[in-house]
Amino acid sequence: MAESSNTNAMVSGLKINEISSGDDEEVQMPSATLGLAASTSVAGPGCDPSSLLTFDPESIEPAAPKASEEPSFDLVHGPLQRLKALLSSSVEILVENPEAVKGILDEIQPHLPMTLQELESLEEKVRMTKQLIQEKETFIARSREEAQGLTADLKSDLAALKRQLVQSKTEARG
């Protein structure tokens, strides 16, 4: 019989038991996912998977700058200051020149975030939703009143039926 030897080896954190018995060589590996080092021995000596994990930063195109959701302070600061001065003036000046306020607001609007630009339509949706809620609450209140009326009718009908039943029983005995 040939001489056998046990050798333990570590490959990427996995313990490999190599059992050698003469001419025959057998490698027993636990069933686990192979690590990076083990994959190089499986893939062959000419294949280096670490090259797949590297990248050249210069090969990446710079991302296009995102359009900011926030208004540019520089673009709206001047018009906002004019609007503040105009609104701080007397009511007579505002009444005489209402287009000045509207013009400044129109100048600022394109620089506002979309959420502010859509605020008017959202306010309309909120108003409509509140109206629907009010209508449903009114419908529920009417339904409750109707149910209370029907309950009272049923109770009076039940009382009348009980009286008739009692009368029928007393007449049947008598």
PDB file of C-alpha atoms in Angstrom:
ATOM      1  CA  MET A   1       0.000   0.000   0.000  1.00  0.00           C
ATOM      2  CA  ALA A   2       1.198   3.467  -0.815  1.00  0.00           C
ATOM      3  CA  GLU A   3       2.018   5.934   1.852  1.00  0.00           C
ATOM      4  CA  SER A   4      -0.683   8.574   2.367  1.00  0.00           C
ATOM      5  CA  SER A   5      -0.277  12.077   3.718  1.00  0.00           C
ATOM      6  CA  ASN A   6      -2.728  14.784   4.657  1.00  0.00           C
ATOM      7  CA  THR A   7      -1.922  18.393   3.840  1.00  0.00           C
ATOM      8  CA  ASN A   8      -4.075  21.382   4.748  1.00  0.00           C
ATOM      9  CA  ALA A   9      -3.927  24.479   2.593  1.00  0.00           C
ATOM     10  CA  MET A  10      -5.734  27.791   2.789  1.00  0.00           C
ATOM     11  CA  VAL A  11      -7.026  29.459  -0.387  1.00  0.00           C
ATOM     12  CA  SER A  12      -8.940  32.708   0.056  1.00  0.00           C
ATOM     13  CA  GLY A  13     -10.155  31.757   3.515  1.00  0.00           C
ATOM     14  CA  LEU A  14     -11.286  28.256   2.468  1.00  0.00           C
ATOM     15  CA  LYS A  15      -9.563  25.291   3.974  1.00  0.00           C
ATOM     16  CA  ILE A  16      -8.591  22.705   1.393  1.00  0.00           C
ATOM     17  CA  ASN A  17      -7.715  19.214   2.499  1.00  0.00           C
ATOM     18  CA  GLU A  18      -5.276  17.576   0.128  1.00  0.00           C
ATOM     19  CA  ILE A  19      -5.041  13.848   0.514  1.00  0.00           C
ATOM     20  CA  SER A  20      -2.086  12.294  -1.215  1.00  0.00           C
ATOM     21  CA  SER A  21      -1.777   8.576  -1.589  1.00  0.00           C
ATOM     22  CA  GLY A  22       1.021   7.602  -3.870  1.00  0.00           C
ATOM     23  CA  ASP A  23       0.393   8.357  -7.535  1.00  0.00           C
ATOM     24  CA  ASP A  24      -3.248   9.348  -7.141  1.00  0.00           C
ATOM     25  CA  GLU A  25      -3.908  12.920  -6.031  1.00  0.00           C
ATOM     26  CA  GLU A  26      -7.329  14.072  -4.864  1.00  0.00           C
ATOM     27  CA  VAL A  27      -8.353  17.507  -3.655  1.00  0.00           C
ATOM     28  CA  GLN A  28     -11.420  17.747  -1.427  1.00  0.00           C
ATOM     29  CA  MET A  29     -13.008  21.175  -1.191  1.00  0.00           C
ATOM     30  CA  PRO A  30     -16.027  22.178   0.831  1.00  0.00           C
ATOM     31  CA  SER A  31     -18.992  23.326  -1.239  1.00  0.00           C
ATOM     32  CA  ALA A  32     -18.634  27.095  -0.999  1.00  0.00           C
ATOM     33  CA  THR A  33     -18.257  29.999  -3.357  1.00  0.00           C
ATOM     34  CA  LEU A  34     -14.687  30.386  -4.503  1.00  0.00           C
ATOM     35  CA  GLY A  35     -12.932  33.548  -3.473  1.00  0.00           C
ATOM     36  CA  LEU A  36     -10.892  35.828  -5.750  1.00  0.00           C
ATOM     37  CA  ALA A  37      -7.638  33.943  -5.178  1.00  0.00           C
ATOM     38  CA  ALA A  38      -9.282  30.580  -5.792  1.00  0.00           C
ATOM     39  CA  SER A  39     -10.887  31.846  -9.000  1.00  0.00           C
ATOM     40  CA  THR A  40      -7.462  32.654 -10.497  1.00  0.00           C
ATOM     41  CA  SER A  41      -6.344  29.086  -9.979  1.00  0.00           C
ATOM     42  CA  VAL A  42      -9.587  27.823 -11.539  1.00  0.00           C
ATOM     43  CA  ALA A  43      -9.572  30.275 -14.466  1.00  0.00           C
ATOM     44  CA  GLY A  44      -5.949  29.618 -15.264  1.00  0.00           C
ATOM     45  CA  PRO A  45      -2.670  31.403 -14.767  1.00  0.00           C
ATOM     46  CA  GLY A  46      -3.115  33.736 -17.776  1.00  0.00           C
ATOM     47  CA  CYS A  47      -6.348  35.267 -16.489  1.00  0.00           C
ATOM     48  CA  ASP A  48      -6.160  37.936 -13.803  1.00  0.00           C
ATOM     49  CA  PRO A  49      -9.651  38.803 -12.493  1.00  0.00           C
ATOM     50  CA  SER A  50      -8.263  41.761 -10.558  1.00  0.00           C
ATOM     51  CA  SER A  51      -7.890  43.560 -13.890  1.00  0.00           C
ATOM     52  CA  LEU A  52     -11.658  43.349 -14.242  1.00  0.00           C
ATOM     53  CA  LEU A  53     -12.065  45.240 -10.986  1.00  0.00           C
ATOM     54  CA  THR A  54      -9.913  48.229 -11.924  1.00  0.00           C
ATOM     55  CA  PHE A  55     -10.912  51.275 -13.923  1.00  0.00           C
ATOM     56  CA  ASP A  56      -9.306  54.286 -15.467  1.00  0.00           C
ATOM     57  CA  PRO A  57     -10.829  57.470 -13.977  1.00  0.00           C
ATOM     58  CA  GLU A  58      -9.982  59.365 -17.175  1.00  0.00           C
ATOM     59  CA  SER A  59     -12.139  56.969 -19.211  1.00  0.00           C
ATOM     60  CA  ILE A  60     -15.240  58.149 -17.373  1.00  0.00           C
ATOM     61  CA  GLU A  61     -16.977  61.113 -18.952  1.00  0.00           C
ATOM     62  CA  PRO A  62     -17.842  63.890 -16.525  1.00  0.00           C
ATOM     63  CA  ALA A  63     -21.518  63.957 -15.643  1.00  0.00           C
ATOM     64  CA  ALA A  64     -23.551  66.829 -16.955  1.00  0.00           C
ATOM     65  CA  PRO A  65     -24.341  69.258 -14.150  1.00  0.00           C
ATOM     66  CA  LYS A  66     -27.862  68.771 -12.844  1.00  0.00           C
ATOM     67  CA  ALA A  67     -30.305  71.618 -13.060  1.00  0.00           C
ATOM     68  CA  SER A  68     -30.792  72.779  -9.541  1.00  0.00           C
ATOM     69  CA  GLU A  69     -34.249  72.529  -8.052  1.00  0.00           C
ATOM     70  CA  GLU A  70     -33.419  75.536  -5.886  1.00  0.00           C
ATOM     71  CA  PRO A  71     -33.728  79.005  -7.392  1.00  0.00           C
ATOM     72  CA  SER A  72     -30.456  80.698  -8.171  1.00  0.00           C
ATOM     73  CA  PHE A  73     -30.057  83.389  -5.534  1.00  0.00           C
ATOM     74  CA  ASP A  74     -28.151  85.649  -7.905  1.00  0.00           C
ATOM     75  CA  LEU A  75     -30.939  85.540 -10.495  1.00  0.00           C
ATOM     76  CA  VAL A  76     -33.799  86.323  -8.130  1.00  0.00           C
ATOM     77  CA  HIS A  77     -32.109  88.560  -5.564  1.00  0.00           C
ATOM     78  CA  GLY A  78     -32.411  91.790  -7.588  1.00  0.00           C
ATOM     79  CA  PRO A  79     -36.060  91.296  -8.593  1.00  0.00           C
ATOM     80  CA  LEU A  80     -36.953  90.272  -5.043  1.00  0.00           C
ATOM     81  CA  GLN A  81     -35.366  93.450  -3.691  1.00  0.00           C
ATOM     82  CA  ARG A  82     -37.367  95.533  -6.201  1.00  0.00           C
ATOM     83  CA  LEU A  83     -40.538  93.652  -5.234  1.00  0.00           C
ATOM     84  CA  LYS A  84     -39.826  94.258  -1.541  1.00  0.00           C
ATOM     85  CA  ALA A  85     -39.339  97.976  -2.144  1.00  0.00           C
ATOM     86  CA  LEU A  86     -42.491  98.149  -4.259  1.00  0.00           C
ATOM     87  CA  LEU A  87     -44.611  96.299  -1.691  1.00  0.00           C
ATOM     88  CA  SER A  88     -43.222  98.503   1.089  1.00  0.00           C
ATOM     89  CA  SER A  89     -44.420 101.603  -0.731  1.00  0.00           C
ATOM     90  CA  SER A  90     -47.818 103.180  -0.224  1.00  0.00           C
ATOM     91  CA  VAL A  91     -51.031 101.498  -1.332  1.00  0.00           C
ATOM     92  CA  GLU A  92     -51.728 104.344  -3.745  1.00  0.00           C
ATOM     93  CA  ILE A  93     -48.565 103.559  -5.725  1.00  0.00           C
ATOM     94  CA  LEU A  94     -49.522  99.873  -5.887  1.00  0.00           C
ATOM     95  CA  VAL A  95     -53.045 100.727  -7.052  1.00  0.00           C
ATOM     96  CA  GLU A  96     -51.714 103.087  -9.719  1.00  0.00           C
ATOM     97  CA  ASN A  97     -49.159 100.561 -11.034  1.00  0.00           C
ATOM     98  CA  PRO A  98     -50.297  96.941 -10.455  1.00  0.00           C
ATOM     99  CA  GLU A  99     -48.443  95.766 -13.580  1.00  0.00           C
ATOM    100  CA  ALA A 100     -45.086  96.477 -11.896  1.00  0.00           C
ATOM    101  CA  VAL A 101     -45.698  93.771  -9.276  1.00  0.00           C
ATOM    102  CA  LYS A 102     -46.964  91.350 -11.921  1.00  0.00           C
ATOM    103  CA  GLY A 103     -43.926  92.054 -14.120  1.00  0.00           C
ATOM    104  CA  ILE A 104     -41.497  91.324 -11.288  1.00  0.00           C
ATOM    105  CA  LEU A 105     -43.341  88.109 -10.399  1.00  0.00           C
ATOM    106  CA  ASP A 106     -43.287  87.029 -14.057  1.00  0.00           C
ATOM    107  CA  GLU A 107     -39.541  87.731 -14.123  1.00  0.00           C
ATOM    108  CA  ILE A 108     -38.936  85.553 -11.043  1.00  0.00           C
ATOM    109  CA  GLN A 109     -41.248  82.653 -11.942  1.00  0.00           C
ATOM    110  CA  PRO A 110     -38.940  80.820 -14.418  1.00  0.00           C
ATOM    111  CA  HIS A 111     -36.261  80.675 -11.722  1.00  0.00           C
ATOM    112  CA  LEU A 112     -38.517  79.137  -9.104  1.00  0.00           C
ATOM    113  CA  PRO A 113     -38.469  75.384  -8.440  1.00  0.00           C
ATOM    114  CA  MET A 114     -41.150  73.400 -10.255  1.00  0.00           C
ATOM    115  CA  THR A 115     -42.928  72.736  -6.968  1.00  0.00           C
ATOM    116  CA  LEU A 116     -43.510  76.459  -6.492  1.00  0.00           C
ATOM    117  CA  GLN A 117     -44.586  76.908 -10.100  1.00  0.00           C
ATOM    118  CA  GLU A 118     -47.135  74.108  -9.704  1.00  0.00           C
ATOM    119  CA  LEU A 119     -48.383  75.435  -6.367  1.00  0.00           C
ATOM    120  CA  GLU A 120     -51.466  77.050  -7.893  1.00  0.00           C
ATOM    121  CA  SER A 121     -52.648  73.802  -9.511  1.00  0.00           C
ATOM    122  CA  LEU A 122     -51.929  71.918  -6.299  1.00  0.00           C
ATOM    123  CA  GLU A 123     -53.950  74.446  -4.314  1.00  0.00           C
ATOM    124  CA  GLU A 124     -56.880  73.858  -6.692  1.00  0.00           C
ATOM    125  CA  LYS A 125     -56.584  70.095  -6.179  1.00  0.00           C
ATOM    126  CA  VAL A 126     -56.560  70.583  -2.404  1.00  0.00           C
ATOM    127  CA  ARG A 127     -59.637  72.812  -2.612  1.00  0.00           C
ATOM    128  CA  MET A 128     -61.488  70.222  -4.717  1.00  0.00           C
ATOM    129  CA  THR A 129     -60.485  67.421  -2.339  1.00  0.00           C
ATOM    130  CA  LYS A 130     -61.705  69.418   0.667  1.00  0.00           C
ATOM    131  CA  GLN A 131     -65.003  70.018  -1.129  1.00  0.00           C
ATOM    132  CA  LEU A 132     -65.380  66.279  -1.839  1.00  0.00           C
ATOM    133  CA  ILE A 133     -64.635  65.472   1.800  1.00  0.00           C
ATOM    134  CA  GLN A 134     -67.247  68.005   2.932  1.00  0.00           C
ATOM    135  CA  GLU A 135     -69.834  66.509   0.563  1.00  0.00           C
ATOM    136  CA  LYS A 136     -69.121  62.995   1.847  1.00  0.00           C
ATOM    137  CA  GLU A 137     -69.349  64.152   5.467  1.00  0.00           C
ATOM    138  CA  THR A 138     -72.715  65.765   4.684  1.00  0.00           C
ATOM    139  CA  PHE A 139     -73.902  62.544   3.012  1.00  0.00           C
ATOM    140  CA  ILE A 140     -72.791  60.496   6.029  1.00  0.00           C
ATOM    141  CA  ALA A 141     -74.597  62.862   8.423  1.00  0.00           C
ATOM    142  CA  ARG A 142     -77.815  62.554   6.370  1.00  0.00           C
ATOM    143  CA  SER A 143     -77.446  58.770   6.281  1.00  0.00           C
ATOM    144  CA  ARG A 144     -77.054  58.662  10.074  1.00  0.00           C
ATOM    145  CA  GLU A 145     -80.179  60.775  10.543  1.00  0.00           C
ATOM    146  CA  GLU A 146     -82.083  58.515   8.162  1.00  0.00           C
ATOM    147  CA  ALA A 147     -80.800  55.414   9.979  1.00  0.00           C
ATOM    148  CA  GLN A 148     -81.906  56.853  13.330  1.00  0.00           C
ATOM    149  CA  GLY A 149     -85.365  57.541  11.899  1.00  0.00           C
ATOM    150  CA  LEU A 150     -85.619  54.006  10.503  1.00  0.00           C
ATOM    151  CA  THR A 151     -84.430  52.571  13.823  1.00  0.00           C
ATOM    152  CA  ALA A 152     -87.152  54.489  15.663  1.00  0.00           C
ATOM    153  CA  ASP A 153     -89.765  53.227  13.151  1.00  0.00           C
ATOM    154  CA  LEU A 154     -88.565  49.636  13.579  1.00  0.00           C
ATOM    155  CA  LYS A 155     -88.685  49.913  17.371  1.00  0.00           C
ATOM    156  CA  SER A 156     -92.243  51.230  17.300  1.00  0.00           C
ATOM    157  CA  ASP A 157     -93.282  48.493  14.825  1.00  0.00           C
ATOM    158  CA  LEU A 158     -91.645  45.861  17.042  1.00  0.00           C
ATOM    159  CA  ALA A 159     -93.464  47.194  20.100  1.00  0.00           C
ATOM    160  CA  ALA A 160     -96.778  47.058  18.199  1.00  0.00           C
ATOM    161  CA  LEU A 161     -96.091  43.470  17.119  1.00  0.00           C
ATOM    162  CA  LYS A 162     -95.288  42.477  20.707  1.00  0.00           C
ATOM    163  CA  ARG A 163     -98.577  43.992  21.897  1.00  0.00           C
ATOM    164  CA  GLN A 164    -100.469  42.078  19.194  1.00  0.00           C
ATOM    165  CA  LEU A 165     -98.687  38.869  20.156  1.00  0.00           C
ATOM    166  CA  VAL A 166     -99.514  39.349  23.820  1.00  0.00           C
ATOM    167  CA  GLN A 167    -103.167  40.087  22.937  1.00  0.00           C
ATOM    168  CA  SER A 168    -103.332  36.978  20.752  1.00  0.00           C
ATOM    169  CA  LYS A 169    -101.927  34.810  23.557  1.00  0.00           C
ATOM    170  CA  THR A 170    -104.379  36.193  26.127  1.00  0.00           C
ATOM    171  CA  GLU A 171    -107.327  35.724  23.762  1.00  0.00           C
ATOM    172  CA  ALA A 172    -106.225  32.164  22.995  1.00  0.00           C
ATOM    173  CA  ARG A 173    -106.145  31.314  26.735  1.00  0.00           C
ATOM    174  CA  GLY A 174    -109.347  32.983  27.561  1.00  0.00           C
TER     175      GLY A 174
END
